[in-house]
Short mmCIF file of C-alpha atoms and ligand atoms in Angstrom, two decimals:
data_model
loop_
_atom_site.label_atom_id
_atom_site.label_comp_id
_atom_site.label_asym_id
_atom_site.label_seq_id
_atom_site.Cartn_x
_atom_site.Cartn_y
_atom_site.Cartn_z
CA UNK A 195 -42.39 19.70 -13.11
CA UNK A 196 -42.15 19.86 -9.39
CA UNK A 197 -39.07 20.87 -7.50
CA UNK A 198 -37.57 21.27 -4.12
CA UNK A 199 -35.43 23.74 -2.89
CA UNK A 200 -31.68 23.01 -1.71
CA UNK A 201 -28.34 24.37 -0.32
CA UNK A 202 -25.55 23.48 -2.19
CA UNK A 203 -21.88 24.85 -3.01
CA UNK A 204 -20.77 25.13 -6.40
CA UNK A 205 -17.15 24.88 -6.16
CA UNK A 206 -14.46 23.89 -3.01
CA UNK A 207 -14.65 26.23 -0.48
CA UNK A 208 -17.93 28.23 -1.89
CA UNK A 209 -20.58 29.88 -0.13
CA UNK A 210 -24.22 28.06 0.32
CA UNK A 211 -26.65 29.01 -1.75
CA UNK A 212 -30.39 27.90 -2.24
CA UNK A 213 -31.46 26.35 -5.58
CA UNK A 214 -34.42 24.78 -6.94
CA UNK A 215 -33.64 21.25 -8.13
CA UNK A 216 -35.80 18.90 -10.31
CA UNK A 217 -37.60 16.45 -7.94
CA UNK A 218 -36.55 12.80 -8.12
CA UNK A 219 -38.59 9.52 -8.18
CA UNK A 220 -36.69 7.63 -5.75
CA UNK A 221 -34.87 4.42 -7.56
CA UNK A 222 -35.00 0.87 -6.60
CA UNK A 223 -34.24 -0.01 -2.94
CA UNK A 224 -34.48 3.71 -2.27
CA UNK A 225 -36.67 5.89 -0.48
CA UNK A 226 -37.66 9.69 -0.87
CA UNK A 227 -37.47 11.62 2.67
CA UNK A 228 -39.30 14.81 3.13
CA UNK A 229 -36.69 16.45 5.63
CA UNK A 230 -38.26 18.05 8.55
CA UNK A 231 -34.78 18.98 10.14
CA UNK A 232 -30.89 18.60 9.43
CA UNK A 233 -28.11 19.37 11.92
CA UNK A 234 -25.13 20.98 10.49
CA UNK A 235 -22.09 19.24 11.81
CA UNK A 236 -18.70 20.08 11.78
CA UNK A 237 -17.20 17.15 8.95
CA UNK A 238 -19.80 19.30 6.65
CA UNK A 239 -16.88 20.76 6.12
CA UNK A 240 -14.84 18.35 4.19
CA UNK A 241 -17.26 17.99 1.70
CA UNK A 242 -18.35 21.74 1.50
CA UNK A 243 -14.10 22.39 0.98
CA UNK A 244 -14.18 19.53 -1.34
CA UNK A 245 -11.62 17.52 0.58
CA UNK A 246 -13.39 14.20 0.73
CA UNK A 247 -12.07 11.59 -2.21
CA UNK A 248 -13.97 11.45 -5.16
CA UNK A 249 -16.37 14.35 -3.63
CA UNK A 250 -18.51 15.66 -7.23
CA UNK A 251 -19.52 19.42 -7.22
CA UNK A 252 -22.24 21.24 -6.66
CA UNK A 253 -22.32 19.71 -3.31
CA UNK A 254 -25.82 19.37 -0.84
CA UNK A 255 -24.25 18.57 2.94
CA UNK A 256 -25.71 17.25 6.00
CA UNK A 257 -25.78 13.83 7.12
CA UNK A 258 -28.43 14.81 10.30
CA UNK A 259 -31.13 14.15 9.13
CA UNK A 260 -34.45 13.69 10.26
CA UNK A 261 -38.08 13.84 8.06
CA UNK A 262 -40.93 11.42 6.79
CA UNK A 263 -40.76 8.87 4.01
CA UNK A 264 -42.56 10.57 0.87
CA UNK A 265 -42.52 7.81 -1.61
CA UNK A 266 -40.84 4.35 -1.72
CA UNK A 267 -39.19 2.79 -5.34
CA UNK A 268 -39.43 -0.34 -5.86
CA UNK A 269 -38.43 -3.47 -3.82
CA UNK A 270 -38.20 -1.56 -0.07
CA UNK A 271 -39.34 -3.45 2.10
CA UNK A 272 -40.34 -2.94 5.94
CA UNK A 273 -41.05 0.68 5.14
CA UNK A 274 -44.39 3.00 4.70
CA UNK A 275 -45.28 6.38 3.27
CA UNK A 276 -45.15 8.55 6.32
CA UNK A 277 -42.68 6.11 8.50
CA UNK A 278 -40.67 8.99 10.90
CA UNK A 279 -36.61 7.95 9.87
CA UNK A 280 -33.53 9.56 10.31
CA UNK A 281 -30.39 9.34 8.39
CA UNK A 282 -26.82 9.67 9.75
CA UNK A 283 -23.21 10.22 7.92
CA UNK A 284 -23.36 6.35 7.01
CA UNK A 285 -25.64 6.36 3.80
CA UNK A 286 -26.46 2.56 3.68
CA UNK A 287 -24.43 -0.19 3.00
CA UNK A 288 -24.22 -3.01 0.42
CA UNK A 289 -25.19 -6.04 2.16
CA UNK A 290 -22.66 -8.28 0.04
CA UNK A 291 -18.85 -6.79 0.61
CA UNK A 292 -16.91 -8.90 3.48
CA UNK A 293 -17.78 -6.35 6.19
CA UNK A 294 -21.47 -6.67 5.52
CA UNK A 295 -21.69 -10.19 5.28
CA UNK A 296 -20.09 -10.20 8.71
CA UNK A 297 -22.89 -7.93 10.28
CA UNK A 298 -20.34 -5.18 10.24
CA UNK A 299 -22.22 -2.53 8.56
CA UNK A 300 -20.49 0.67 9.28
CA UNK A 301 -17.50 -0.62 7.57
CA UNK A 302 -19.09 -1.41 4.12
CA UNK A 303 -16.24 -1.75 1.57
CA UNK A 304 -18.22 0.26 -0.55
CA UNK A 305 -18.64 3.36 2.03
CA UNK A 306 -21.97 4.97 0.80
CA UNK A 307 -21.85 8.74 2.75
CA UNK A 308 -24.49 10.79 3.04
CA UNK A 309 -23.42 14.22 1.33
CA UNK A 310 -20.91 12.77 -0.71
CA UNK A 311 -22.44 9.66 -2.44
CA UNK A 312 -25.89 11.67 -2.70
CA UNK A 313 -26.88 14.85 -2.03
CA UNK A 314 -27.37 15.33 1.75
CA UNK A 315 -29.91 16.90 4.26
CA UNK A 316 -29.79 20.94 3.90
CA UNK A 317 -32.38 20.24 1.36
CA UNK A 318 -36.10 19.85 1.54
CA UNK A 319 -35.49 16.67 0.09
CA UNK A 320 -33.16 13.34 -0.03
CA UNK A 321 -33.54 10.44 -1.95
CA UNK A 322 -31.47 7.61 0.19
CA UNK A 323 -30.90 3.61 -0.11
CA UNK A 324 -33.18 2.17 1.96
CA UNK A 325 -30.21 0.72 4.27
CA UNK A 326 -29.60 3.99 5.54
CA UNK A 327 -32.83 4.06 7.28
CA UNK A 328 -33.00 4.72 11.05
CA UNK A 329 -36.37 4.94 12.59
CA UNK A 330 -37.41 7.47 14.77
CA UNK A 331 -39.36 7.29 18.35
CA UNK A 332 -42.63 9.00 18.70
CA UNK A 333 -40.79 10.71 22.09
CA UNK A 334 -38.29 12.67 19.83
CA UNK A 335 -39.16 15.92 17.33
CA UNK A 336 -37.51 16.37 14.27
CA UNK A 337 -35.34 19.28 16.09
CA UNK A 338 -34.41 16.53 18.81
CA UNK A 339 -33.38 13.50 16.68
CA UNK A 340 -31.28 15.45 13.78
CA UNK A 341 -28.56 15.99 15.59
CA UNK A 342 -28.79 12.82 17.82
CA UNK A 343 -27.50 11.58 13.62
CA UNK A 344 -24.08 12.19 13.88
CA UNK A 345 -23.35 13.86 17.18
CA UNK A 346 -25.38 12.11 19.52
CA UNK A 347 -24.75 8.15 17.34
CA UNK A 348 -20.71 9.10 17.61
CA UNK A 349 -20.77 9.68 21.43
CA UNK A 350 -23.68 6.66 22.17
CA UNK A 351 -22.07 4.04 20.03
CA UNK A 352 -18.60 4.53 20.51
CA UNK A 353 -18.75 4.94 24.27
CA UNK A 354 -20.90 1.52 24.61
CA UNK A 355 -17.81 -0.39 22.68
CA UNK A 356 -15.53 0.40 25.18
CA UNK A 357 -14.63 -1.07 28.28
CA UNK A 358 -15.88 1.71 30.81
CA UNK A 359 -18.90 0.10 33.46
CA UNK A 360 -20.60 1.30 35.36
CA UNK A 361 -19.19 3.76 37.84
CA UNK A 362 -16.47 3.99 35.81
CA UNK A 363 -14.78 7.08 35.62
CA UNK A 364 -14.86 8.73 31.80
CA UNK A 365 -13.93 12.09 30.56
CA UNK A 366 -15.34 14.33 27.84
CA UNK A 367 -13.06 16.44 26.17
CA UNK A 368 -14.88 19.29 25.09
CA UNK A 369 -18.56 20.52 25.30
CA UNK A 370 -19.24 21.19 21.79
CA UNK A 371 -22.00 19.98 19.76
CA UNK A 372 -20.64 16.23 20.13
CA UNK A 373 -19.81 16.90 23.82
CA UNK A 374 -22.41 18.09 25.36
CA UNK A 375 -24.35 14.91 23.57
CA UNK A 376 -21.54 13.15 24.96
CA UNK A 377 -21.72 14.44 28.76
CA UNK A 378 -25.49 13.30 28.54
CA UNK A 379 -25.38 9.82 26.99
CA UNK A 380 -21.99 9.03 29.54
CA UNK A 381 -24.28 10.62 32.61
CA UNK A 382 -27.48 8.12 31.60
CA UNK A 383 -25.03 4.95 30.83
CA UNK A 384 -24.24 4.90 34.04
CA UNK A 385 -19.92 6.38 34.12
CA UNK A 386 -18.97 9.11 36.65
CA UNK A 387 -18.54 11.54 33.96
CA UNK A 388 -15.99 14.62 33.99
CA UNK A 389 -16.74 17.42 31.37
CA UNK A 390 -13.41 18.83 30.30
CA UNK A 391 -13.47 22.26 28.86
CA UNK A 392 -11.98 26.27 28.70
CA UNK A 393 -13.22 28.59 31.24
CA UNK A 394 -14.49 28.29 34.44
CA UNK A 395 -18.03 29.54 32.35
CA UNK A 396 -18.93 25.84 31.28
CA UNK A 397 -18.38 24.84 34.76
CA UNK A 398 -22.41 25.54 35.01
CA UNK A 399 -23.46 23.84 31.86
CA UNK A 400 -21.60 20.67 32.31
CA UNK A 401 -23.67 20.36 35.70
CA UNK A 402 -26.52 21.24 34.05
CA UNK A 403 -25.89 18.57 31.07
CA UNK A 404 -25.54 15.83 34.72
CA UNK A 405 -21.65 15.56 35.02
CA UNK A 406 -20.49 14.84 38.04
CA UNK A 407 -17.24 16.13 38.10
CA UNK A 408 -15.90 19.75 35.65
CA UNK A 409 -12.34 20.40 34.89
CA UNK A 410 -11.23 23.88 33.61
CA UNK A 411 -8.81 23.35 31.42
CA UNK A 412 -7.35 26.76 31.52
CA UNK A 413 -6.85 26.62 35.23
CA UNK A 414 -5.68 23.18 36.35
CA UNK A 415 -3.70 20.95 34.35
CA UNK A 416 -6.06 18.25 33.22
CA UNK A 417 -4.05 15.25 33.44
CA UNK A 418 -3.19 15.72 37.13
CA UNK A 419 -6.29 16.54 38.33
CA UNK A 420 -7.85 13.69 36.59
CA UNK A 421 -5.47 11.52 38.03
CA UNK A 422 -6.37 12.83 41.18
CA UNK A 423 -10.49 11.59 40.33
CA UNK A 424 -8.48 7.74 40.06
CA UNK A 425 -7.58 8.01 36.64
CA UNK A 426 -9.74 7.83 33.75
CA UNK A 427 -11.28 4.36 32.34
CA UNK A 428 -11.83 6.71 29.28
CA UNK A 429 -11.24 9.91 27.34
CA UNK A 430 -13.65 10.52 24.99
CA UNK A 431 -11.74 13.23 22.83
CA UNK A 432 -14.39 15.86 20.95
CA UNK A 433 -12.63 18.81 20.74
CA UNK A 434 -10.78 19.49 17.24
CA UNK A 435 -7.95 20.56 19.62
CA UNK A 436 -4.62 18.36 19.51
CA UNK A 437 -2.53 20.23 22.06
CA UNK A 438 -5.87 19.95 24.22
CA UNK A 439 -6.30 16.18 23.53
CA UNK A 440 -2.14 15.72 23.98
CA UNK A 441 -2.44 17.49 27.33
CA UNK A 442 -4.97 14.77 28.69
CA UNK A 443 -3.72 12.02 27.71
CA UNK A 444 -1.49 11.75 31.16
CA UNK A 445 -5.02 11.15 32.66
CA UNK A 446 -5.68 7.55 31.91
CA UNK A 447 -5.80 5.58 34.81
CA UNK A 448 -5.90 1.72 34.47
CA UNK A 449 -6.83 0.29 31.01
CA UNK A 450 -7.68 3.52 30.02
CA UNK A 451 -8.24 3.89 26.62
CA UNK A 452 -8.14 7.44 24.62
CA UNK A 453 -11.27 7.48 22.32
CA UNK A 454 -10.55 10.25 19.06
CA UNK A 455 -13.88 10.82 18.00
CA UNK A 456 -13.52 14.94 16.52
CA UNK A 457 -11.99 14.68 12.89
CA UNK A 458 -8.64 16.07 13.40
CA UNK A 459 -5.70 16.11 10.70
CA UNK A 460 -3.69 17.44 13.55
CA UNK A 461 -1.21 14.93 15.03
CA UNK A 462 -1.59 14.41 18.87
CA UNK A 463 1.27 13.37 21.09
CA UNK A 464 1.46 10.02 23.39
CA UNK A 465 4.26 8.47 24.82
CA UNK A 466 4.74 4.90 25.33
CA UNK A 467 5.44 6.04 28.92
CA UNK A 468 2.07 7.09 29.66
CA UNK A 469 0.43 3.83 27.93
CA UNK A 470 2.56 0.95 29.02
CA UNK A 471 2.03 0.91 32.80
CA UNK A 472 -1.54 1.43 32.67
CA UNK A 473 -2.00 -0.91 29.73
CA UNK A 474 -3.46 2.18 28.12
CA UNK A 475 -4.23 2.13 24.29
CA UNK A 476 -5.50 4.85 21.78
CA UNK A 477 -8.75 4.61 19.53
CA UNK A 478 -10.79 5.68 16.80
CA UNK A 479 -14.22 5.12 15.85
CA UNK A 480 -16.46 5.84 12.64
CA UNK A 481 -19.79 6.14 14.62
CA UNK A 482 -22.29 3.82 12.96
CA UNK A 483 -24.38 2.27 10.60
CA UNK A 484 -28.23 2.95 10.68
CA UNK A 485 -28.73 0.13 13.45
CA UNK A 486 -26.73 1.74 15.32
CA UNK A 487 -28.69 5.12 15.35
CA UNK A 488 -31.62 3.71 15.75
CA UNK A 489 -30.42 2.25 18.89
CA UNK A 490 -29.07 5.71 19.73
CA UNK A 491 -32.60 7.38 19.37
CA UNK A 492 -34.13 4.71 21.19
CA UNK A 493 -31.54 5.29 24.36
CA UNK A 494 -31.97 9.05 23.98
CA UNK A 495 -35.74 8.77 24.18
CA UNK A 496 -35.63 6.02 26.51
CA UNK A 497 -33.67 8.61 28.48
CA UNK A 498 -34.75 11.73 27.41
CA UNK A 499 -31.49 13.05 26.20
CA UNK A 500 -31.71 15.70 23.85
CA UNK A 501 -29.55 18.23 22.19
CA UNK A 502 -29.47 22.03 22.92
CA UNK A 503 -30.65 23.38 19.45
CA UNK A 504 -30.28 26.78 18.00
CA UNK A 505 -32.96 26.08 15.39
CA UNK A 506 -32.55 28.45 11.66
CA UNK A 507 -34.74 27.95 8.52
CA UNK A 508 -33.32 26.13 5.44
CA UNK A 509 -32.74 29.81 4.15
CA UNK A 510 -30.72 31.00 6.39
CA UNK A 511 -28.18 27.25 5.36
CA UNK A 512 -25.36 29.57 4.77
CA UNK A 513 -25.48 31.41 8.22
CA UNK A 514 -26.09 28.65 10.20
CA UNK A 515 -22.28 27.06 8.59
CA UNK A 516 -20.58 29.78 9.59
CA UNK A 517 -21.81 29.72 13.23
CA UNK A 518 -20.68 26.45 13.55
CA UNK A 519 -17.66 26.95 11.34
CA UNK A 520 -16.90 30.54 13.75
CA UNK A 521 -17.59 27.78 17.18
CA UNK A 522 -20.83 29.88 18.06
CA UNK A 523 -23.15 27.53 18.01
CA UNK A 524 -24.81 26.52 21.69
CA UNK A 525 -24.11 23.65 20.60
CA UNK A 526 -25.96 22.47 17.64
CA UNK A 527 -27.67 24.63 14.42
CA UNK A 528 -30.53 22.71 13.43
CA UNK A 529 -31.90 23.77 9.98
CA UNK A 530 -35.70 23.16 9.42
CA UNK A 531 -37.94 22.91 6.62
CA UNK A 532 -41.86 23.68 6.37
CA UNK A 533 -42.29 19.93 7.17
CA UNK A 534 -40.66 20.49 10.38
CA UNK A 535 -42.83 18.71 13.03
CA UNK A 536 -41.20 21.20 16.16
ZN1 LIG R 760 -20.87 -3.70 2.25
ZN1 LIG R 761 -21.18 14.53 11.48
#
């Protein structure tokens, strides 16, 4: 029998650990991935603390994934042994619910996630539905596109459904591992981008990430002084930080719309005062489906927008949580196999 090794938790809350597992023939209208490289994103953590409905232990996380097709079951289409494909937090979609049928993939009724509805990417390999397929430019690595998955799909995708233009002025709310993605794709979509963070420390890393303007959000008071830059078209909020996120919302200028991207149980404060005269309004959004990443890894390359990496074997799955979990990572771990093409 062959087998893989994988990180999984056994119970809420549990440390990683690395197990050999059975390898899987993937199903019908599914594919086997060999994973070259998985970011480890924050929203791990509601499956590793077993807060997501319906969420089965042990648990695998990680829903950035990026690797080579290994073997295809039967009826895929489109797809070959060896196609480079990345899979995000969306883990396919039915094709058939009301959503789909309207081309709206990302809300599938039936809400396939990677980590939850199969075992996800800190793993040498996944067996996925087909429809969760993104595939990956020759321009990126394996280290580049993982994170580009999650982070780099919520900051691209949302950002291109607002209203902002060109020139417009938007504001990222934190450089973490979302926001310094986010500073990037805002900077090469053509807004006057402000980084918004703590210390005057990232002052030189948002300039080196391209934005144009920095506020230090422990010196100034962040509404003001982007009121002061015109007002903001948008505030794309990606720090897990509602006091931060309530503190800037005084900064939308006309239309301005605040974007809640960081998964936050936290409730954040806005007043109908500081929405109605501006004809402001306040937003989610899920990220995307697979065509959606693969759009976002074609802009990145197009680009050349990549993520700052700290890159860890598989092994070291449980370390590389608790950096993120502990905010030390600069700004995304990366977790690579023996497959791993950088
Ligand atoms: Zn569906
Ligand atoms: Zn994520």
């Amino acid at each position: 029998m062959t087998t893989f090794r994988t990180a999984q938790v056994t119970s809420p809350g549990g440390e990683l650990a690395l197990v050999d597992q059975p390898l899987a023939d993937p199903g019908p209208g599914q594919v086997r991935v060999a994973v070259e490289a998985c970011g480890i994103c924050h929203s791990d953590s509601v499956f590793v603390d077993g807060q997501w409905p319906g969420v089965q232990f042990p648990v695998t996380p990680g829903h950035e994934i990026a690797g080579h097709i290994d073997a295809l079951g039967d009826g895929v289409q489109g797809w070959r042994e060896g196609d480079r494909v990345a899979i995000g937090w969306s883990g396919g979609y039915c094709g058939h619910c009301r959503s789909c049928r309207r081309g709206d993939f990302v809300h599938c009724e039936v809400g396939m996630v990677t980590g939850a509805t199969f075992p996800g990417g800190y793993a040498e390999y996944v067996v996925a539905p087909e429809s969760a397929l993104a595939r990956i430019p020759d321009e990126l690595s394996a280290v580049d596109a993982a994170p580009l998955a999650c982070a780099g799909l919520t900051m691209f995708n949302s950002l291109r459904h607002t209203g902002a233009g060109p020139g417009d002025l938007v504001a990222i709310l934190g450089i973490g591992g979302l926001g310094h993605l986010g500073v990037q794709f805002a900077v090469k979509m053509g807004f006057r981008t402000v980084a918004i963070a703590r210390g005057p420390e990232k002052g030189e890393l948002a300039r080196q990430l391209g934005a144009h303007h920095y506020i230090d959000s422990t010196a100034s008071d962040v509404a003001t002084e982007l009121q002061n830059l015109g007002g903001a078209r948008v505030i794309a909020a990606t720090a897990t930080n509602a006091e931060a996120i309530t503190g800037a919302v005084g900064g939308l200028g006309l239309h301005g719309e605040l974007l809640t991207l960081a998964v936050l149980d936290e409730p954040v404060q806005v007043s109908p005062m500081q929405l109605i005269n501006v004809s402001g309004t306040v937003h989610g959004h899920p990220g995307g489906a697979s065509n959606d990443l693969e759009d976002t890894l074609n802009f990145a390359a197009l680009q050349g927008i990549k993520p700052m990496a700290e890159v860890m074997p598989l092994e070291k799955a449980a370390d590389g949580y608790q950096r993120m979990l502990a905010n030390q990572a600069r700004f995304r771990v990366v977790l690579t196999t023996e497959e791993a093409s950088a």
